[in-house]
Amino acid sequence: LQIQENLSEQVAQTIMDVTGCRGVAVVMDAAHMCMMMRGVGKQESTTRTVSFIGDFKTNKEERREFLSAVPESY
């Protein structure tokens, strides 16, 4: 089992380690069975996590530009 927040951070760090880039931003939307089958019972519900490292974490303008390019829902 994996916590979505940890997974998005691990994906961002792996991309940075492999590519050697100055910054990485990861947006992850996931449908969780626990939300679909019990609890709120909404079939279309998703959970979004965002992870920023490097330049995306330290540069507010770059972070804002990235987030404006990502649609709020699919």
Short mmCIF file of the N, C-alpha and C atoms (twelve columns), coordinates in Angstrom:
data_MODEL
# 
_entry.id   MODEL 
# 
loop_
_atom_site.group_PDB 
_atom_site.id 
_atom_site.type_symbol 
_atom_site.label_atom_id 
_atom_site.label_alt_id 
_atom_site.label_comp_id 
_atom_site.label_asym_id 
_atom_site.label_seq_id 
_atom_site.Cartn_x 
_atom_site.Cartn_y 
_atom_site.Cartn_z 
_atom_site.pdbx_PDB_model_num 
ATOM 1   N N  . LEU A 1  0.839   -1.181 0.000   1 
ATOM 2   C CA . LEU A 1  0.000   0.000  0.000   1 
ATOM 3   C C  . LEU A 1  0.879   1.239  0.000   1 
ATOM 4   N N  . GLN A 2  0.367   2.298  -0.587  1 
ATOM 5   C CA . GLN A 2  1.134   3.534  -0.716  1 
ATOM 6   C C  . GLN A 2  0.222   4.713  -0.415  1 
ATOM 7   N N  . ILE A 3  0.725   5.666  0.319   1 
ATOM 8   C CA . ILE A 3  -0.021  6.894  0.563   1 
ATOM 9   C C  . ILE A 3  0.230   7.822  -0.617  1 
ATOM 10  N N  . GLN A 4  -0.837  8.390  -1.168  1 
ATOM 11  C CA . GLN A 4  -0.728  9.199  -2.384  1 
ATOM 12  C C  . GLN A 4  0.245   10.366 -2.211  1 
ATOM 13  N N  . GLU A 5  0.246   10.998 -1.059  1 
ATOM 14  C CA . GLU A 5  1.152   12.118 -0.833  1 
ATOM 15  C C  . GLU A 5  2.602   11.676 -0.940  1 
ATOM 16  N N  . ASN A 6  2.921   10.529 -0.341  1 
ATOM 17  C CA . ASN A 6  4.288   9.998  -0.421  1 
ATOM 18  C C  . ASN A 6  4.651   9.627  -1.852  1 
ATOM 19  N N  . LEU A 7  3.704   9.039  -2.562  1 
ATOM 20  C CA . LEU A 7  3.955   8.615  -3.935  1 
ATOM 21  C C  . LEU A 7  4.282   9.811  -4.825  1 
ATOM 22  N N  . SER A 8  3.518   10.897 -4.702  1 
ATOM 23  C CA . SER A 8  3.790   12.070 -5.545  1 
ATOM 24  C C  . SER A 8  5.155   12.665 -5.224  1 
ATOM 25  N N  . GLU A 9  5.573   12.668 -3.963  1 
ATOM 26  C CA . GLU A 9  6.899   13.155 -3.597  1 
ATOM 27  C C  . GLU A 9  7.997   12.242 -4.135  1 
ATOM 28  N N  . GLN A 10 7.779   10.928 -4.078  1 
ATOM 29  C CA . GLN A 10 8.770   9.976  -4.575  1 
ATOM 30  C C  . GLN A 10 8.916   10.068 -6.093  1 
ATOM 31  N N  . VAL A 11 7.814   10.263 -6.801  1 
ATOM 32  C CA . VAL A 11 7.869   10.428 -8.256  1 
ATOM 33  C C  . VAL A 11 8.670   11.679 -8.605  1 
ATOM 34  N N  . ALA A 12 8.382   12.783 -7.915  1 
ATOM 35  C CA . ALA A 12 9.100   14.039 -8.171  1 
ATOM 36  C C  . ALA A 12 10.593  13.874 -7.907  1 
ATOM 37  N N  . GLN A 13 10.949  13.256 -6.791  1 
ATOM 38  C CA . GLN A 13 12.365  13.087 -6.449  1 
ATOM 39  C C  . GLN A 13 13.073  12.172 -7.446  1 
ATOM 40  N N  . THR A 14 12.413  11.114 -7.884  1 
ATOM 41  C CA . THR A 14 13.012  10.196 -8.856  1 
ATOM 42  C C  . THR A 14 13.252  10.893 -10.188 1 
ATOM 43  N N  . ILE A 15 12.285  11.681 -10.640 1 
ATOM 44  C CA . ILE A 15 12.466  12.428 -11.888 1 
ATOM 45  C C  . ILE A 15 13.653  13.365 -11.768 1 
ATOM 46  N N  . MET A 16 13.759  14.051 -10.637 1 
ATOM 47  C CA . MET A 16 14.879  14.988 -10.431 1 
ATOM 48  C C  . MET A 16 16.213  14.240 -10.393 1 
ATOM 49  N N  . ASP A 17 16.252  13.114 -9.694  1 
ATOM 50  C CA . ASP A 17 17.493  12.329 -9.588  1 
ATOM 51  C C  . ASP A 17 17.944  11.796 -10.949 1 
ATOM 52  N N  . VAL A 18 17.000  11.294 -11.743 1 
ATOM 53  C CA . VAL A 18 17.332  10.680 -13.031 1 
ATOM 54  C C  . VAL A 18 17.710  11.719 -14.078 1 
ATOM 55  N N  . THR A 19 16.976  12.836 -14.108 1 
ATOM 56  C CA . THR A 19 17.207  13.828 -15.160 1 
ATOM 57  C C  . THR A 19 18.220  14.897 -14.793 1 
ATOM 58  N N  . GLY A 20 18.421  15.127 -13.499 1 
ATOM 59  C CA . GLY A 20 19.332  16.179 -13.066 1 
ATOM 60  C C  . GLY A 20 18.783  17.581 -13.300 1 
ATOM 61  N N  . CYS A 21 17.477  17.692 -13.447 1 
ATOM 62  C CA . CYS A 21 16.869  19.002 -13.711 1 
ATOM 63  C C  . CYS A 21 16.903  19.873 -12.447 1 
ATOM 64  N N  . ARG A 22 16.588  21.156 -12.618 1 
ATOM 65  C CA . ARG A 22 16.648  22.108 -11.505 1 
ATOM 66  C C  . ARG A 22 15.392  22.095 -10.647 1 
ATOM 67  N N  . GLY A 23 14.304  21.570 -11.177 1 
ATOM 68  C CA . GLY A 23 13.063  21.537 -10.416 1 
ATOM 69  C C  . GLY A 23 12.051  20.612 -11.053 1 
ATOM 70  N N  . VAL A 24 11.155  20.103 -10.216 1 
ATOM 71  C CA . VAL A 24 10.120  19.182 -10.694 1 
ATOM 72  C C  . VAL A 24 8.806   19.519 -9.992  1 
ATOM 73  N N  . ALA A 25 7.727   19.460 -10.764 1 
ATOM 74  C CA . ALA A 25 6.382   19.613 -10.221 1 
ATOM 75  C C  . ALA A 25 5.573   18.392 -10.648 1 
ATOM 76  N N  . VAL A 26 4.888   17.782 -9.704  1 
ATOM 77  C CA . VAL A 26 4.066   16.606 -9.984  1 
ATOM 78  C C  . VAL A 26 2.658   16.861 -9.464  1 
ATOM 79  N N  . VAL A 27 1.672   16.645 -10.321 1 
ATOM 80  C CA . VAL A 27 0.269   16.698 -9.920  1 
ATOM 81  C C  . VAL A 27 -0.293  15.304 -10.129 1 
ATOM 82  N N  . MET A 28 -0.893  14.757 -9.086  1 
ATOM 83  C CA . MET A 28 -1.410  13.399 -9.166  1 
ATOM 84  C C  . MET A 28 -2.875  13.391 -8.737  1 
ATOM 85  N N  . ASP A 29 -3.739  12.941 -9.639  1 
ATOM 86  C CA . ASP A 29 -5.151  12.749 -9.332  1 
ATOM 87  C C  . ASP A 29 -5.407  11.248 -9.290  1 
ATOM 88  N N  . ALA A 30 -6.075  10.791 -8.241  1 
ATOM 89  C CA . ALA A 30 -6.332  9.361  -8.118  1 
ATOM 90  C C  . ALA A 30 -7.743  9.114  -7.597  1 
ATOM 91  N N  . ALA A 31 -8.347  8.083  -8.129  1 
ATOM 92  C CA . ALA A 31 -9.648  7.632  -7.628  1 
ATOM 93  C C  . ALA A 31 -9.375  6.528  -6.617  1 
ATOM 94  N N  . HIS A 32 -9.893  6.682  -5.438  1 
ATOM 95  C CA . HIS A 32 -9.653  5.716  -4.368  1 
ATOM 96  C C  . HIS A 32 -10.900 4.871  -4.144  1 
ATOM 97  N N  . MET A 33 -10.712 3.577  -4.123  1 
ATOM 98  C CA . MET A 33 -11.841 2.661  -3.957  1 
ATOM 99  C C  . MET A 33 -12.591 2.905  -2.649  1 
ATOM 100 N N  . CYS A 34 -11.875 3.313  -1.593  1 
ATOM 101 C CA . CYS A 34 -12.559 3.555  -0.323  1 
ATOM 102 C C  . CYS A 34 -13.551 4.706  -0.445  1 
ATOM 103 N N  . MET A 35 -13.247 5.684  -1.315  1 
ATOM 104 C CA . MET A 35 -14.169 6.804  -1.522  1 
ATOM 105 C C  . MET A 35 -15.340 6.385  -2.403  1 
ATOM 106 N N  . MET A 36 -15.115 5.460  -3.301  1 
ATOM 107 C CA . MET A 36 -16.157 5.037  -4.226  1 
ATOM 108 C C  . MET A 36 -17.137 4.052  -3.585  1 
ATOM 109 N N  . MET A 37 -16.623 3.156  -2.765  1 
ATOM 110 C CA . MET A 37 -17.448 2.066  -2.265  1 
ATOM 111 C C  . MET A 37 -18.081 2.356  -0.905  1 
ATOM 112 N N  . ARG A 38 -17.421 3.154  -0.101  1 
ATOM 113 C CA . ARG A 38 -17.978 3.459  1.224   1 
ATOM 114 C C  . ARG A 38 -17.706 4.919  1.532   1 
ATOM 115 N N  . GLY A 39 -17.980 5.352  2.679   1 
ATOM 116 C CA . GLY A 39 -17.771 6.755  3.010   1 
ATOM 117 C C  . GLY A 39 -18.740 7.630  2.245   1 
ATOM 118 N N  . VAL A 40 -18.211 8.563  1.456   1 
ATOM 119 C CA . VAL A 40 -19.080 9.493  0.732   1 
ATOM 120 C C  . VAL A 40 -19.815 8.822  -0.414  1 
ATOM 121 N N  . GLY A 41 -19.297 7.719  -0.923  1 
ATOM 122 C CA . GLY A 41 -19.978 6.970  -1.972  1 
ATOM 123 C C  . GLY A 41 -20.103 7.701  -3.296  1 
ATOM 124 N N  . LYS A 42 -19.192 8.585  -3.599  1 
ATOM 125 C CA . LYS A 42 -19.243 9.319  -4.866  1 
ATOM 126 C C  . LYS A 42 -18.338 8.630  -5.880  1 
ATOM 127 N N  . GLN A 43 -18.942 8.169  -6.954  1 
ATOM 128 C CA . GLN A 43 -18.217 7.410  -7.968  1 
ATOM 129 C C  . GLN A 43 -17.207 8.263  -8.743  1 
ATOM 130 N N  . GLU A 44 -17.441 9.538  -8.861  1 
ATOM 131 C CA . GLU A 44 -16.579 10.408 -9.657  1 
ATOM 132 C C  . GLU A 44 -15.543 11.150 -8.820  1 
ATOM 133 N N  . SER A 45 -15.425 10.864 -7.536  1 
ATOM 134 C CA . SER A 45 -14.527 11.631 -6.676  1 
ATOM 135 C C  . SER A 45 -13.072 11.199 -6.871  1 
ATOM 136 N N  . THR A 46 -12.181 12.192 -6.863  1 
ATOM 137 C CA . THR A 46 -10.748 11.939 -6.938  1 
ATOM 138 C C  . THR A 46 -10.051 12.778 -5.873  1 
ATOM 139 N N  . THR A 47 -8.836  12.402 -5.575  1 
ATOM 140 C CA . THR A 47 -8.009  13.141 -4.640  1 
ATOM 141 C C  . THR A 47 -6.790  13.637 -5.390  1 
ATOM 142 N N  . ARG A 48 -6.472  14.919 -5.238  1 
ATOM 143 C CA . ARG A 48 -5.327  15.520 -5.933  1 
ATOM 144 C C  . ARG A 48 -4.229  15.840 -4.935  1 
ATOM 145 N N  . THR A 49 -3.006  15.431 -5.272  1 
ATOM 146 C CA . THR A 49 -1.839  15.843 -4.500  1 
ATOM 147 C C  . THR A 49 -0.864  16.528 -5.446  1 
ATOM 148 N N  . VAL A 50 -0.122  17.480 -4.904  1 
ATOM 149 C CA . VAL A 50 0.855   18.233 -5.677  1 
ATOM 150 C C  . VAL A 50 2.166   18.213 -4.912  1 
ATOM 151 N N  . SER A 51 3.257   17.990 -5.632  1 
ATOM 152 C CA . SER A 51 4.584   17.990 -5.022  1 
ATOM 153 C C  . SER A 51 5.512   18.884 -5.833  1 
ATOM 154 N N  . PHE A 52 6.197   19.785 -5.151  1 
ATOM 155 C CA . PHE A 52 7.170   20.671 -5.782  1 
ATOM 156 C C  . PHE A 52 8.527   20.470 -5.122  1 
ATOM 157 N N  . ILE A 53 9.569   20.349 -5.943  1 
ATOM 158 C CA . ILE A 53 10.929  20.334 -5.406  1 
ATOM 159 C C  . ILE A 53 11.816  21.196 -6.299  1 
ATOM 160 N N  . GLY A 54 12.949  21.599 -5.770  1 
ATOM 161 C CA . GLY A 54 13.884  22.423 -6.541  1 
ATOM 162 C C  . GLY A 54 13.313  23.795 -6.833  1 
ATOM 163 N N  . ASP A 55 13.508  24.271 -8.076  1 
ATOM 164 C CA . ASP A 55 13.058  25.609 -8.471  1 
ATOM 165 C C  . ASP A 55 11.560  25.812 -8.293  1 
ATOM 166 N N  . PHE A 56 10.773  24.765 -8.477  1 
ATOM 167 C CA . PHE A 56 9.325   24.919 -8.314  1 
ATOM 168 C C  . PHE A 56 8.946   25.162 -6.856  1 
ATOM 169 N N  . LYS A 57 9.765   24.703 -5.943  1 
ATOM 170 C CA . LYS A 57 9.486   24.923 -4.525  1 
ATOM 171 C C  . LYS A 57 9.928   26.318 -4.081  1 
ATOM 172 N N  . THR A 58 11.006  26.815 -4.664  1 
ATOM 173 C CA . THR A 58 11.566  28.081 -4.215  1 
ATOM 174 C C  . THR A 58 11.121  29.285 -5.038  1 
ATOM 175 N N  . ASN A 59 10.648  29.080 -6.259  1 
ATOM 176 C CA . ASN A 59 10.287  30.180 -7.146  1 
ATOM 177 C C  . ASN A 59 8.766   30.244 -7.295  1 
ATOM 178 N N  . LYS A 60 8.161   31.217 -6.618  1 
ATOM 179 C CA . LYS A 60 6.693   31.333 -6.630  1 
ATOM 180 C C  . LYS A 60 6.142   31.582 -8.022  1 
ATOM 181 N N  . GLU A 61 6.839   32.351 -8.847  1 
ATOM 182 C CA . GLU A 61 6.355   32.654 -10.194 1 
ATOM 183 C C  . GLU A 61 6.309   31.394 -11.062 1 
ATOM 184 N N  . GLU A 62 7.347   30.577 -10.997 1 
ATOM 185 C CA . GLU A 62 7.346   29.322 -11.767 1 
ATOM 186 C C  . GLU A 62 6.242   28.386 -11.290 1 
ATOM 187 N N  . ARG A 63 6.062   28.322 -9.982  1 
ATOM 188 C CA . ARG A 63 5.009   27.470 -9.418  1 
ATOM 189 C C  . ARG A 63 3.635   27.952 -9.880  1 
ATOM 190 N N  . ARG A 64 3.406   29.254 -9.840  1 
ATOM 191 C CA . ARG A 64 2.128   29.823 -10.276 1 
ATOM 192 C C  . ARG A 64 1.878   29.545 -11.763 1 
ATOM 193 N N  . GLU A 65 2.931   29.694 -12.587 1 
ATOM 194 C CA . GLU A 65 2.791   29.426 -14.023 1 
ATOM 195 C C  . GLU A 65 2.439   27.962 -14.281 1 
ATOM 196 N N  . PHE A 66 3.099   27.061 -13.574 1 
ATOM 197 C CA . PHE A 66 2.810   25.632 -13.731 1 
ATOM 198 C C  . PHE A 66 1.366   25.327 -13.344 1 
ATOM 199 N N  . LEU A 67 0.942   25.814 -12.191 1 
ATOM 200 C CA . LEU A 67 -0.409  25.512 -11.712 1 
ATOM 201 C C  . LEU A 67 -1.489  26.116 -12.608 1 
ATOM 202 N N  . SER A 68 -1.200  27.244 -13.242 1 
ATOM 203 C CA . SER A 68 -2.188  27.831 -14.142 1 
ATOM 204 C C  . SER A 68 -2.346  27.007 -15.425 1 
ATOM 205 N N  . ALA A 69 -1.340  26.201 -15.759 1 
ATOM 206 C CA . ALA A 69 -1.394  25.373 -16.970 1 
ATOM 207 C C  . ALA A 69 -2.071  24.026 -16.714 1 
ATOM 208 N N  . VAL A 70 -2.252  23.659 -15.458 1 
ATOM 209 C CA . VAL A 70 -2.842  22.369 -15.116 1 
ATOM 210 C C  . VAL A 70 -4.344  22.546 -14.898 1 
ATOM 211 N N  . PRO A 71 -5.164  21.819 -15.660 1 
ATOM 212 C CA . PRO A 71 -6.622  21.942 -15.466 1 
ATOM 213 C C  . PRO A 71 -7.029  21.475 -14.075 1 
ATOM 214 N N  . GLU A 72 -8.085  22.079 -13.549 1 
ATOM 215 C CA . GLU A 72 -8.546  21.709 -12.211 1 
ATOM 216 C C  . GLU A 72 -9.206  20.347 -12.171 1 
ATOM 217 N N  . SER A 73 -9.782  19.928 -13.267 1 
ATOM 218 C CA . SER A 73 -10.385 18.598 -13.328 1 
ATOM 219 C C  . SER A 73 -10.250 18.071 -14.748 1 
ATOM 220 N N  . TYR A 74 -10.380 16.774 -14.885 1 
ATOM 221 C CA . TYR A 74 -10.212 16.141 -16.190 1 
ATOM 222 C C  . TYR A 74 -11.520 15.727 -16.751 1 
# 
